[in-house]
Amino acid sequence: MNLLMHYYSLFPLFIFIFFLCKLLFSSSPRDPKNSPWPPSPPKLPILGHILQLGSYPHRYFHQLCNQYGPLILLQFGSVPVLVASSSAAAREIMKDHDLIFSDRPKSTITDRLFYGSKDVAFAPYGEYWRQVRSICVLHLLSSKRVQSFRKVREEETRFMVEKIRQSCGSVINLSNIFIELTNDIVCRVTIGRKYSNEHRKNGVRGIKSLLEDVFEMLGMFDIGDYIPWLAWVNRINGFDRRVEKLGKELDEFFECVVEEHSHVKKMEADGLDLVDILLQLQRENTIGFPIHRDSVKALVLDMFAAGTHTTYTVIEWTMTELIKNPRVMEKLKDEVRTKFKRPEDLETMQYLKAVIKESFRLHSPAPLLVARRASQDVKVMGFHVAAGTLVLVNSWAIGRDPTIWENPDEFKPERFLNSNVDYKGMHFELIPFGAGRRGCPGVAFAISVIELAVATLIHDFDFSLRDEELDMSETIGMTCHKKVPLSVIATLRVG
Ligand code: HEM
């Protein structure tokens, strides 16, 4: 009896030891091979770190990296999230372990808008992705193809100049003009005509307005992807209905486009747009795998989603930084106004190229790139990363890392003049286009538009501000453009 009493009295002690062990075990977790997990700030039960993200996750992660180091492990609901904020960490993820990190996380929104993620950007890694990626690289975005769109680029750039010329002397919203420029170029190149001025065609909403909704949706946090048992919230608050409606509208739009194209058989000499090329590949069946209609529509949507906002954002930030930094503007004017006579001259303009790199460094259009997913357990910088972890690379933070960049907040293109650092995915200190097998295949396309637009603007106009202060705040979302549009007074250059 006494012995029994003794055990009963020890019972609270056993419970205490049990919870202590559990606490110790969970506060310094180790993987089976005994590597530590990356550091992680305190989190809430169930939600994890979701509520801490705020409106600008890339800025929040940047603060965390100052406290915890370049690799941190967060938890969004039930999904572990690795955030990498140094060039060394990015290199390990996108080069040393590129294959393991080549998958994309599953997303309900992209599944619904991109035909079950049948595009390139959101397709899971695998045979289908390899096929559509090869179509992109070899047929849609090759340097030869980008070259073939030269006439469209030049014409649309001239239209942009004309619009600004007509508003010379009064305040003009340059941001809007840049959106129209990139939308119109991508529209003509992809579907053969401009839709920016059409709000409704056969009862179908125009692409400009549809795209605005696509970008809004892509920037949203879908709680059901992270806490599946809370997915019902999206049904109650109307989110699911909005996504479904948008998916339907996009499909109606792209159905019309594909239908129109399938009745006209154009030849290479007629100037093919990307839908023509896809339908030709589909008809001729020479690439060794079938292309279904949904894939055509998903790929076309990809070109719009990946190519418009990103490109216009760069032109907008570059012009903003130039207006904010008169010394750099003057130096660029010198170069452009002496050298830029024909588009071929862009190749020789080293300062222009440095200005654009500097703009990419400070304003990575997609600050967290496009999320990846670890397909198996792996070690990064000595830390254990579990299969299924969502991976974000903070290219914005890397661009402002003081251990790489002297005076990182200063807009100083000269830092690129005697350097071979480029943005094409080989130098991990500057990765606005990502890197590795999932790196952006649209670099040549984007740069050809950006260089021509910026050089033409600087060549033809002088710009002054309406207000004293330039607002530098960013929008919320997957791509960060200016929150307040760039409004300036343009003056036609004399001489
Ligand atoms: C300044 C302009 C652009 C920027 C900053 C940009 C940035 C990016 C980034 C960060 C990624 C993800 C890379 C990764 O995971 O490593 C990406 C992927 C992609 N981009 Fe771009 N992009 C731009 C322009 C374009 C253009 C003009 C197109 C096509 C017209 C395009 C098509 C794509 C596609 C198809 C993917 C998906 C690649 C894959 O997952 O295999 N991008 N882009």
Coordinates of C-alpha atoms and ligand atoms in Angstrom, one line a residue:
M1 CA 0.0 0.0 0.0
N2 CA 2.8 2.3 1.0
L3 CA 4.7 1.5 -2.2
L4 CA 1.5 2.3 -4.2
M5 CA 1.1 5.6 -2.4
H6 CA 4.7 6.3 -3.2
Y7 CA 4.2 5.7 -7.0
Y8 CA 1.1 7.9 -6.9
S9 CA 3.0 10.7 -5.3
L10 CA 5.6 10.5 -8.1
F11 CA 3.0 10.7 -10.8
P12 CA 3.1 14.5 -11.3
L13 CA 6.9 14.2 -11.5
F14 CA 6.6 11.6 -14.4
I15 CA 4.3 13.9 -16.2
F16 CA 6.6 16.8 -15.8
I17 CA 9.6 14.8 -17.1
F18 CA 7.5 13.6 -20.1
F19 CA 6.6 17.1 -21.1
L20 CA 10.1 18.4 -20.5
C21 CA 11.5 15.8 -22.8
K22 CA 8.9 16.6 -25.4
L23 CA 9.6 20.3 -25.2
L24 CA 13.4 19.8 -25.4
F25 CA 13.0 17.4 -28.3
S26 CA 10.8 19.8 -30.2
S27 CA 12.8 23.0 -29.5
S28 CA 16.0 21.6 -31.0
P29 CA 14.8 19.1 -33.6
R30 CA 17.3 17.1 -35.5
D31 CA 16.8 15.0 -38.6
P32 CA 17.6 11.2 -38.5
K33 CA 21.2 11.9 -39.7
N34 CA 21.6 14.5 -36.9
S35 CA 21.8 17.7 -38.9
P36 CA 20.1 20.6 -37.2
W37 CA 17.0 22.2 -38.8
P38 CA 17.4 25.8 -39.9
P39 CA 16.7 28.4 -37.2
S40 CA 13.0 29.4 -36.7
P41 CA 11.4 32.3 -34.9
P42 CA 8.6 31.7 -32.4
K43 CA 5.3 30.7 -34.0
L44 CA 1.7 30.4 -33.2
P45 CA 0.0 27.0 -32.9
I46 CA -1.9 26.0 -36.1
L47 CA -1.2 29.2 -38.0
G48 CA 2.6 29.1 -37.6
H49 CA 4.1 32.3 -38.9
I50 CA 1.2 33.3 -41.3
L51 CA 0.1 36.3 -39.3
Q52 CA 3.6 37.7 -39.0
L53 CA 4.1 38.0 -42.7
G54 CA 2.5 41.4 -43.1
S55 CA 2.0 43.1 -46.4
Y56 CA 5.6 42.9 -47.6
P57 CA 6.9 39.4 -46.8
H58 CA 10.3 40.1 -48.5
R59 CA 10.9 43.0 -46.1
Y60 CA 9.9 40.9 -43.1
F61 CA 12.1 38.0 -44.2
H62 CA 15.0 40.5 -44.6
Q63 CA 14.6 41.6 -41.0
L64 CA 14.5 38.0 -39.8
C65 CA 17.6 37.2 -41.7
N66 CA 19.5 39.9 -39.8
Q67 CA 18.5 38.1 -36.6
Y68 CA 18.6 34.4 -37.6
G69 CA 21.0 34.2 -40.5
P70 CA 20.5 33.6 -44.2
L71 CA 18.4 30.4 -43.9
I72 CA 15.3 30.3 -41.8
L73 CA 12.5 27.8 -41.5
L74 CA 9.0 29.1 -41.1
Q75 CA 5.7 27.3 -40.9
F76 CA 2.6 28.4 -42.9
G77 CA -0.1 26.3 -41.3
S78 CA 0.9 22.7 -42.0
V79 CA 3.5 23.6 -44.6
P80 CA 7.2 24.1 -43.7
V81 CA 8.7 27.1 -45.6
L82 CA 12.4 27.6 -46.1
V83 CA 13.5 31.2 -46.8
A84 CA 16.9 31.8 -48.3
S85 CA 18.4 35.3 -48.2
S86 CA 22.0 35.1 -49.2
S87 CA 23.7 34.4 -52.5
A88 CA 25.5 31.4 -51.0
A89 CA 22.1 29.9 -49.9
A90 CA 20.6 30.7 -53.3
R91 CA 23.5 29.0 -55.1
E92 CA 23.1 25.8 -53.1
I93 CA 19.4 25.7 -53.8
M94 CA 19.3 26.7 -57.5
K95 CA 22.6 25.2 -58.6
D96 CA 24.1 22.6 -56.3
H97 CA 20.7 21.0 -55.5
D98 CA 18.8 22.4 -58.5
L99 CA 17.2 19.1 -59.4
I100 CA 15.8 18.5 -55.9
F101 CA 14.4 22.1 -55.8
S102 CA 12.9 22.1 -59.4
D103 CA 9.4 21.3 -58.3
R104 CA 6.7 24.0 -57.7
P105 CA 4.3 23.8 -54.7
K106 CA 0.8 22.8 -55.5
S107 CA -1.6 25.8 -55.6
T108 CA -5.4 25.8 -55.9
I109 CA -5.4 29.2 -57.6
T110 CA -3.0 28.3 -60.4
D111 CA -4.7 24.9 -60.8
R112 CA -8.0 26.7 -61.5
L113 CA -6.6 29.6 -63.6
F114 CA -4.0 27.7 -65.6
Y115 CA -6.0 24.6 -66.6
G116 CA -4.7 22.4 -63.8
S117 CA -1.3 24.1 -63.9
K118 CA -0.7 23.0 -67.5
D119 CA 1.4 26.0 -68.2
V120 CA 5.2 26.1 -67.7
A121 CA 5.6 28.3 -64.7
F122 CA 3.4 26.4 -62.3
A123 CA 3.6 22.9 -63.7
P124 CA 5.0 20.4 -61.3
Y125 CA 8.5 19.1 -62.2
G126 CA 8.3 16.1 -64.5
E127 CA 7.9 14.9 -68.1
Y128 CA 5.0 17.3 -68.9
W129 CA 7.0 20.3 -67.6
R130 CA 10.0 19.2 -69.7
Q131 CA 7.9 19.1 -72.8
V132 CA 6.2 22.5 -72.4
R133 CA 9.4 24.1 -71.2
S134 CA 11.2 22.9 -74.4
I135 CA 8.4 24.4 -76.5
C136 CA 9.0 27.7 -74.7
V137 CA 12.7 27.7 -75.0
L138 CA 13.0 26.3 -78.6
H139 CA 9.9 27.7 -80.3
L140 CA 8.4 30.6 -78.4
L141 CA 11.2 32.5 -76.7
S142 CA 14.4 31.6 -78.6
S143 CA 16.7 34.5 -79.5
K144 CA 15.7 34.0 -83.1
R145 CA 12.1 34.3 -82.2
V146 CA 12.7 37.4 -80.0
Q147 CA 14.6 38.9 -83.0
S148 CA 11.6 38.2 -85.2
F149 CA 9.4 40.4 -83.0
R150 CA 11.6 43.4 -83.5
K151 CA 9.1 45.2 -85.7
V152 CA 6.4 44.9 -83.1
R153 CA 8.7 46.2 -80.3
E154 CA 9.8 49.2 -82.4
E155 CA 6.3 50.1 -83.5
E156 CA 4.9 49.9 -80.0
T157 CA 7.8 52.0 -78.6
R158 CA 7.0 54.6 -81.3
F159 CA 3.4 54.6 -80.2
M160 CA 4.5 55.1 -76.6
V161 CA 6.6 58.1 -77.7
E162 CA 3.6 59.6 -79.6
K163 CA 1.4 59.3 -76.5
I164 CA 3.9 61.1 -74.4
R165 CA 4.6 63.7 -77.0
Q166 CA 0.9 64.5 -77.1
S167 CA 0.9 65.2 -73.4
C168 CA 4.1 67.2 -73.2
G169 CA 3.9 70.1 -70.8
S170 CA 1.1 68.5 -68.7
V171 CA 1.3 65.9 -66.0
I172 CA 1.3 62.4 -67.4
N173 CA 1.0 59.0 -65.8
L174 CA 4.0 57.2 -67.1
S175 CA 3.2 54.0 -65.2
N176 CA 0.0 53.6 -67.2
I177 CA 1.9 54.2 -70.5
F178 CA 4.4 51.5 -69.5
I179 CA 1.6 49.0 -68.7
E180 CA 0.1 49.7 -72.1
L181 CA 3.4 49.3 -73.8
T182 CA 4.2 45.9 -72.4
N183 CA 0.6 44.6 -72.6
D184 CA 0.4 45.6 -76.3
I185 CA 3.8 44.1 -77.2
V186 CA 3.1 40.8 -75.4
C187 CA -0.5 40.8 -76.9
R188 CA 0.7 41.3 -80.5
V189 CA 3.5 38.9 -80.1
T190 CA 1.4 36.2 -78.5
I191 CA -2.1 36.5 -80.1
G192 CA -1.3 38.7 -83.1
R193 CA -3.4 41.8 -82.1
K194 CA -3.9 44.3 -79.4
Y195 CA -6.7 43.9 -77.0
S196 CA -5.8 46.7 -74.5
N197 CA -8.5 49.1 -75.8
E198 CA -11.2 46.5 -76.0
H199 CA -13.2 46.1 -72.8
R200 CA -15.7 43.6 -74.2
K201 CA -15.6 41.5 -77.3
N202 CA -18.5 39.1 -78.0
G203 CA -19.4 39.7 -74.3
V204 CA -15.9 38.6 -73.2
R205 CA -13.9 40.9 -70.9
G206 CA -10.7 42.4 -72.4
I207 CA -7.3 40.9 -71.5
K208 CA -6.1 44.0 -69.7
S209 CA -8.8 43.8 -67.1
L210 CA -8.6 40.0 -66.9
L211 CA -4.9 40.2 -66.3
E212 CA -5.3 42.7 -63.5
D213 CA -7.5 40.1 -61.7
V214 CA -5.0 37.3 -62.4
F215 CA -2.2 39.3 -60.8
E216 CA -4.4 40.1 -57.8
M217 CA -5.3 36.5 -57.4
L218 CA -1.7 35.2 -57.7
G219 CA -0.7 37.6 -55.0
M220 CA -3.3 36.3 -52.6
F221 CA -2.7 33.9 -49.7
D222 CA -5.0 30.9 -50.2
I223 CA -5.5 29.6 -46.7
G224 CA -6.8 26.3 -47.9
D225 CA -3.4 25.5 -49.4
Y226 CA -1.8 25.8 -46.0
I227 CA -4.5 24.8 -43.5
P228 CA -6.7 22.4 -45.6
W229 CA -9.4 22.1 -42.9
L230 CA -10.0 25.9 -43.2
A231 CA -10.6 25.7 -47.0
W232 CA -14.3 26.2 -46.3
V233 CA -13.5 29.9 -45.4
N234 CA -12.9 30.5 -49.1
R235 CA -16.4 29.1 -50.0
I236 CA -18.0 31.4 -47.4
N237 CA -16.2 34.6 -48.2
G238 CA -16.7 34.4 -52.0
F239 CA -13.0 33.8 -52.8
D240 CA -13.7 30.4 -54.5
R241 CA -16.5 31.9 -56.6
R242 CA -14.2 34.8 -57.7
V243 CA -11.4 32.4 -58.8
E244 CA -13.9 30.1 -60.6
K245 CA -15.5 33.1 -62.4
L246 CA -12.1 34.4 -63.5
G247 CA -11.1 31.0 -64.7
K248 CA -14.2 30.8 -66.8
E249 CA -13.7 34.3 -68.2
L250 CA -10.1 33.6 -69.1
D251 CA -11.1 30.4 -70.8
E252 CA -13.8 32.2 -72.9
F253 CA -11.2 34.8 -73.9
F254 CA -8.6 32.2 -74.9
E255 CA -11.1 30.0 -76.6
C256 CA -12.1 32.9 -78.9
V257 CA -8.3 33.5 -79.6
V258 CA -7.6 29.9 -80.4
E259 CA -10.8 29.5 -82.5
E260 CA -9.9 32.6 -84.5
H261 CA -6.4 31.4 -85.1
S262 CA -7.4 27.9 -86.1
H263 CA -9.3 29.2 -89.1
V264 CA -6.3 31.0 -90.6
K265 CA -3.2 29.0 -91.6
K266 CA -0.3 31.5 -91.7
M267 CA 3.2 30.8 -93.0
E268 CA 6.5 31.8 -91.3
A269 CA 6.9 34.7 -93.8
D270 CA 3.5 36.1 -92.7
G271 CA 4.9 36.8 -89.3
L272 CA 3.6 34.2 -86.9
D273 CA 2.4 34.9 -83.4
L274 CA 2.9 32.5 -80.5
V275 CA -0.6 31.0 -80.9
D276 CA 0.1 30.3 -84.6
I277 CA 3.3 28.6 -83.7
L278 CA 1.6 26.4 -81.0
L279 CA -1.2 25.4 -83.4
Q280 CA 1.4 24.7 -86.1
L281 CA 3.3 22.4 -83.7
Q282 CA 0.0 20.8 -82.7
R283 CA -1.0 20.2 -86.4
E284 CA 2.4 19.0 -87.6
N285 CA 3.0 16.8 -84.6
T286 CA 6.8 16.9 -85.1
I287 CA 7.9 17.4 -81.6
G288 CA 7.2 13.9 -80.4
F289 CA 4.3 14.5 -78.0
P290 CA 0.8 15.8 -78.5
I291 CA -0.2 19.4 -77.5
H292 CA -3.7 19.6 -76.2
R293 CA -5.9 22.6 -76.5
D294 CA -5.8 23.3 -72.7
S295 CA -2.0 23.3 -72.9
V296 CA -2.1 25.9 -75.8
K297 CA -4.4 28.1 -73.7
A298 CA -2.3 27.7 -70.5
L299 CA 0.9 28.5 -72.3
V300 CA -0.5 31.6 -73.8
L301 CA -1.8 32.8 -70.4
D302 CA 1.7 32.1 -69.1
M303 CA 3.3 34.5 -71.6
F304 CA 0.9 37.2 -70.4
A305 CA 1.2 36.4 -66.7
A306 CA 5.0 36.0 -66.7
G307 CA 5.8 38.6 -69.3
T308 CA 3.7 41.8 -68.8
H309 CA 3.8 43.0 -65.2
T310 CA 7.4 41.9 -64.6
T311 CA 8.7 43.8 -67.7
Y312 CA 6.7 47.0 -67.1
T313 CA 7.7 47.0 -63.4
V314 CA 11.4 47.2 -64.5
I315 CA 10.8 50.1 -66.9
E316 CA 8.8 51.9 -64.2
W317 CA 11.5 51.5 -61.4
T318 CA 14.3 52.3 -63.8
M319 CA 12.7 55.6 -64.8
T320 CA 11.8 56.4 -61.2
E321 CA 15.4 55.9 -60.0
L322 CA 16.7 57.9 -63.0
I323 CA 14.4 60.8 -62.1
K324 CA 15.4 60.5 -58.4
N325 CA 19.1 60.5 -59.3
P326 CA 19.9 63.4 -61.6
R327 CA 23.6 62.6 -61.7
V328 CA 22.9 59.1 -63.1
M329 CA 20.2 60.6 -65.5
E330 CA 22.7 63.1 -66.9
K331 CA 25.4 60.4 -67.4
L332 CA 22.9 58.1 -69.2
K333 CA 21.6 61.0 -71.4
D334 CA 25.2 61.6 -72.5
E335 CA 25.6 58.0 -73.6
V336 CA 22.1 57.6 -75.2
R337 CA 22.1 60.9 -77.0
T338 CA 25.5 60.4 -78.5
K339 CA 25.3 56.7 -79.3
F340 CA 21.7 55.7 -79.8
K341 CA 20.8 56.1 -83.5
R342 CA 19.4 52.7 -84.3
P343 CA 18.2 49.8 -82.1
E344 CA 21.4 47.9 -83.0
D345 CA 23.4 50.5 -81.0
L346 CA 21.8 49.3 -77.8
E347 CA 24.5 46.6 -77.8
T348 CA 27.3 49.1 -77.3
M349 CA 25.6 51.1 -74.5
Q350 CA 27.4 49.9 -71.4
Y351 CA 26.0 52.6 -69.0
L352 CA 22.4 51.8 -70.0
K353 CA 23.1 48.1 -69.3
A354 CA 24.6 49.0 -65.9
V355 CA 21.6 51.2 -65.1
I356 CA 19.2 48.4 -65.8
K357 CA 21.2 45.9 -63.7
E358 CA 21.2 48.4 -60.8
S359 CA 17.4 48.7 -61.2
F360 CA 17.1 44.9 -61.0
R361 CA 19.3 44.8 -57.9
L362 CA 17.3 47.3 -55.9
H363 CA 13.8 46.4 -57.3
S364 CA 13.7 42.7 -58.1
P365 CA 10.2 42.7 -59.9
A366 CA 9.3 39.4 -58.2
P367 CA 11.1 39.9 -54.8
L368 CA 10.6 36.2 -53.7
L369 CA 10.9 34.8 -57.3
V370 CA 8.5 32.0 -57.9
A371 CA 8.2 29.4 -55.1
R372 CA 10.0 26.1 -55.4
R373 CA 9.4 22.8 -53.5
A374 CA 11.9 20.3 -52.2
S375 CA 11.2 16.9 -53.8
Q376 CA 13.3 15.0 -51.2
D377 CA 15.2 15.4 -48.0
V378 CA 18.4 17.4 -48.5
K379 CA 21.0 19.4 -46.6
V380 CA 21.4 23.1 -47.3
M381 CA 24.3 25.0 -45.7
G382 CA 24.5 22.2 -43.2
F383 CA 20.8 22.4 -42.2
H384 CA 18.3 19.7 -42.8
V385 CA 15.5 20.5 -45.2
A386 CA 12.6 18.0 -45.4
A387 CA 10.9 16.8 -48.6
G388 CA 7.8 18.8 -49.3
T389 CA 9.2 22.1 -47.9
L390 CA 8.2 25.2 -49.8
V391 CA 11.2 27.3 -50.8
L392 CA 11.4 31.0 -51.2
V393 CA 14.5 32.8 -52.4
N394 CA 14.6 36.4 -51.3
S395 CA 16.2 38.0 -54.3
W396 CA 15.3 41.5 -53.0
A397 CA 17.3 40.9 -49.8
I398 CA 20.2 39.5 -51.7
G399 CA 20.3 42.6 -53.9
R400 CA 20.6 44.7 -50.7
D401 CA 23.1 42.5 -48.8
P402 CA 25.8 44.8 -47.4
T403 CA 28.4 42.0 -47.5
I404 CA 28.1 41.9 -51.3
W405 CA 27.2 45.5 -52.2
E406 CA 28.9 48.6 -50.9
N407 CA 26.3 51.2 -49.8
P408 CA 23.5 48.8 -50.9
D409 CA 20.7 51.4 -50.7
E410 CA 22.4 53.8 -53.1
F411 CA 21.5 53.7 -56.8
K412 CA 24.9 53.5 -58.3
P413 CA 25.1 51.8 -61.8
E414 CA 28.9 52.3 -61.8
R415 CA 29.3 49.2 -59.6
F416 CA 28.5 47.1 -62.7
L417 CA 30.8 48.9 -65.1
N418 CA 33.9 46.9 -64.4
S419 CA 32.2 43.8 -63.3
N420 CA 31.0 40.7 -65.1
V421 CA 28.0 40.2 -62.8
D422 CA 24.9 39.6 -64.9
Y423 CA 21.3 38.8 -64.2
K424 CA 21.1 35.6 -66.3
G425 CA 21.3 33.1 -63.5
M426 CA 25.0 32.5 -63.3
H427 CA 25.8 35.1 -60.6
F428 CA 23.8 34.5 -57.5
E429 CA 24.2 38.0 -56.1
L430 CA 21.8 39.2 -58.8
I431 CA 19.0 36.8 -59.6
P432 CA 15.8 38.7 -60.6
F433 CA 15.1 36.0 -63.2
G434 CA 15.8 33.1 -60.9
A435 CA 18.3 30.4 -62.0
G436 CA 18.8 26.8 -62.9
R437 CA 16.4 24.6 -64.8
R438 CA 13.4 26.6 -63.6
G439 CA 15.0 29.9 -64.4
C440 CA 13.1 32.4 -66.5
P441 CA 13.2 31.6 -70.2
G442 CA 11.9 35.1 -71.1
V443 CA 15.1 37.1 -70.2
A444 CA 16.0 38.0 -73.8
F445 CA 12.4 39.0 -74.6
A446 CA 12.2 41.2 -71.5
I447 CA 15.6 42.8 -71.9
S448 CA 14.9 43.7 -75.6
V449 CA 11.7 45.5 -74.6
I450 CA 13.3 47.3 -71.5
E451 CA 16.5 48.5 -73.2
L452 CA 14.6 49.9 -76.2
A453 CA 12.0 51.6 -74.1
V454 CA 14.4 53.2 -71.6
A455 CA 16.9 54.4 -74.3
T456 CA 14.1 55.8 -76.4
L457 CA 12.5 57.7 -73.4
I458 CA 15.9 59.2 -72.4
H459 CA 16.7 60.0 -76.0
D460 CA 13.5 61.8 -76.8
F461 CA 12.4 63.5 -73.6
D462 CA 13.4 65.4 -70.5
F463 CA 11.4 64.6 -67.4
S464 CA 10.6 66.7 -64.4
L465 CA 8.5 66.0 -61.3
R466 CA 5.2 67.4 -60.5
D467 CA 5.8 67.0 -56.7
E468 CA 9.0 67.6 -54.9
E469 CA 9.1 64.1 -53.3
L470 CA 9.1 60.9 -55.3
D471 CA 7.0 58.2 -53.6
M472 CA 9.0 55.0 -53.6
S473 CA 6.5 52.7 -51.9
E474 CA 5.7 49.3 -53.5
T475 CA 2.5 47.4 -54.1
I476 CA 1.7 44.2 -52.3
G477 CA 1.7 41.0 -54.4
M478 CA 3.8 38.6 -56.3
T479 CA 5.3 41.4 -58.4
C480 CA 6.1 44.7 -56.7
H481 CA 5.6 47.8 -58.8
K482 CA 5.2 51.4 -57.6
K483 CA 2.2 51.9 -55.3
V484 CA 1.8 55.5 -56.5
P485 CA 2.0 55.8 -60.3
L486 CA 5.0 57.6 -61.7
S487 CA 3.6 61.0 -62.7
V488 CA 5.9 63.4 -64.5
I489 CA 6.0 66.4 -66.8
A490 CA 7.7 65.4 -70.1
T491 CA 9.4 67.9 -72.4
L492 CA 10.3 67.0 -75.9
R493 CA 14.1 67.2 -76.3
V494 CA 15.3 69.9 -78.6
G495 CA 18.2 69.3 -80.9
Ligands
HEM1 C1 11.8 41.6 -66.3 C2 11.0 40.6 -66.7 C3 11.0 39.3 -66.0 C4 11.3 38.9 -64.8 C5 12.0 39.7 -63.7 C6 11.0 37.4 -64.7 C7 11.2 36.7 -63.6 C8 11.0 35.3 -63.5 C9 11.3 34.5 -62.4 C10 11.9 35.0 -61.0 C11 10.9 33.2 -62.6 C12 11.0 32.0 -61.7 C13 12.4 31.5 -61.9 C14 12.9 30.4 -60.9 O1 12.0 29.7 -60.4 O2 14.1 30.3 -60.8 C15 10.4 33.2 -64.0 C16 9.9 32.2 -64.6 C17 9.3 32.2 -65.9 N1 9.2 33.3 -66.7 FE1 10.0 35.1 -66.3 N2 10.5 37.0 -65.8 C18 10.4 38.1 -66.7 C19 9.9 38.2 -68.0 C20 9.4 37.1 -68.6 C21 8.9 37.1 -70.0 C22 8.9 38.3 -70.9 C23 8.4 35.9 -70.3 C24 7.7 35.4 -71.5 C25 7.2 36.1 -72.4 C26 8.6 35.0 -69.1 C27 8.3 33.7 -69.0 C28 8.6 32.9 -67.9 C29 8.2 31.5 -67.8 C30 7.5 30.7 -68.8 C31 8.7 31.1 -66.5 C32 8.5 29.7 -65.9 C33 9.8 28.9 -66.1 C34 9.7 27.5 -65.4 O3 9.0 27.3 -64.4 O4 10.2 26.6 -66.0 N3 9.2 35.8 -68.1 N4 10.4 34.5 -64.5

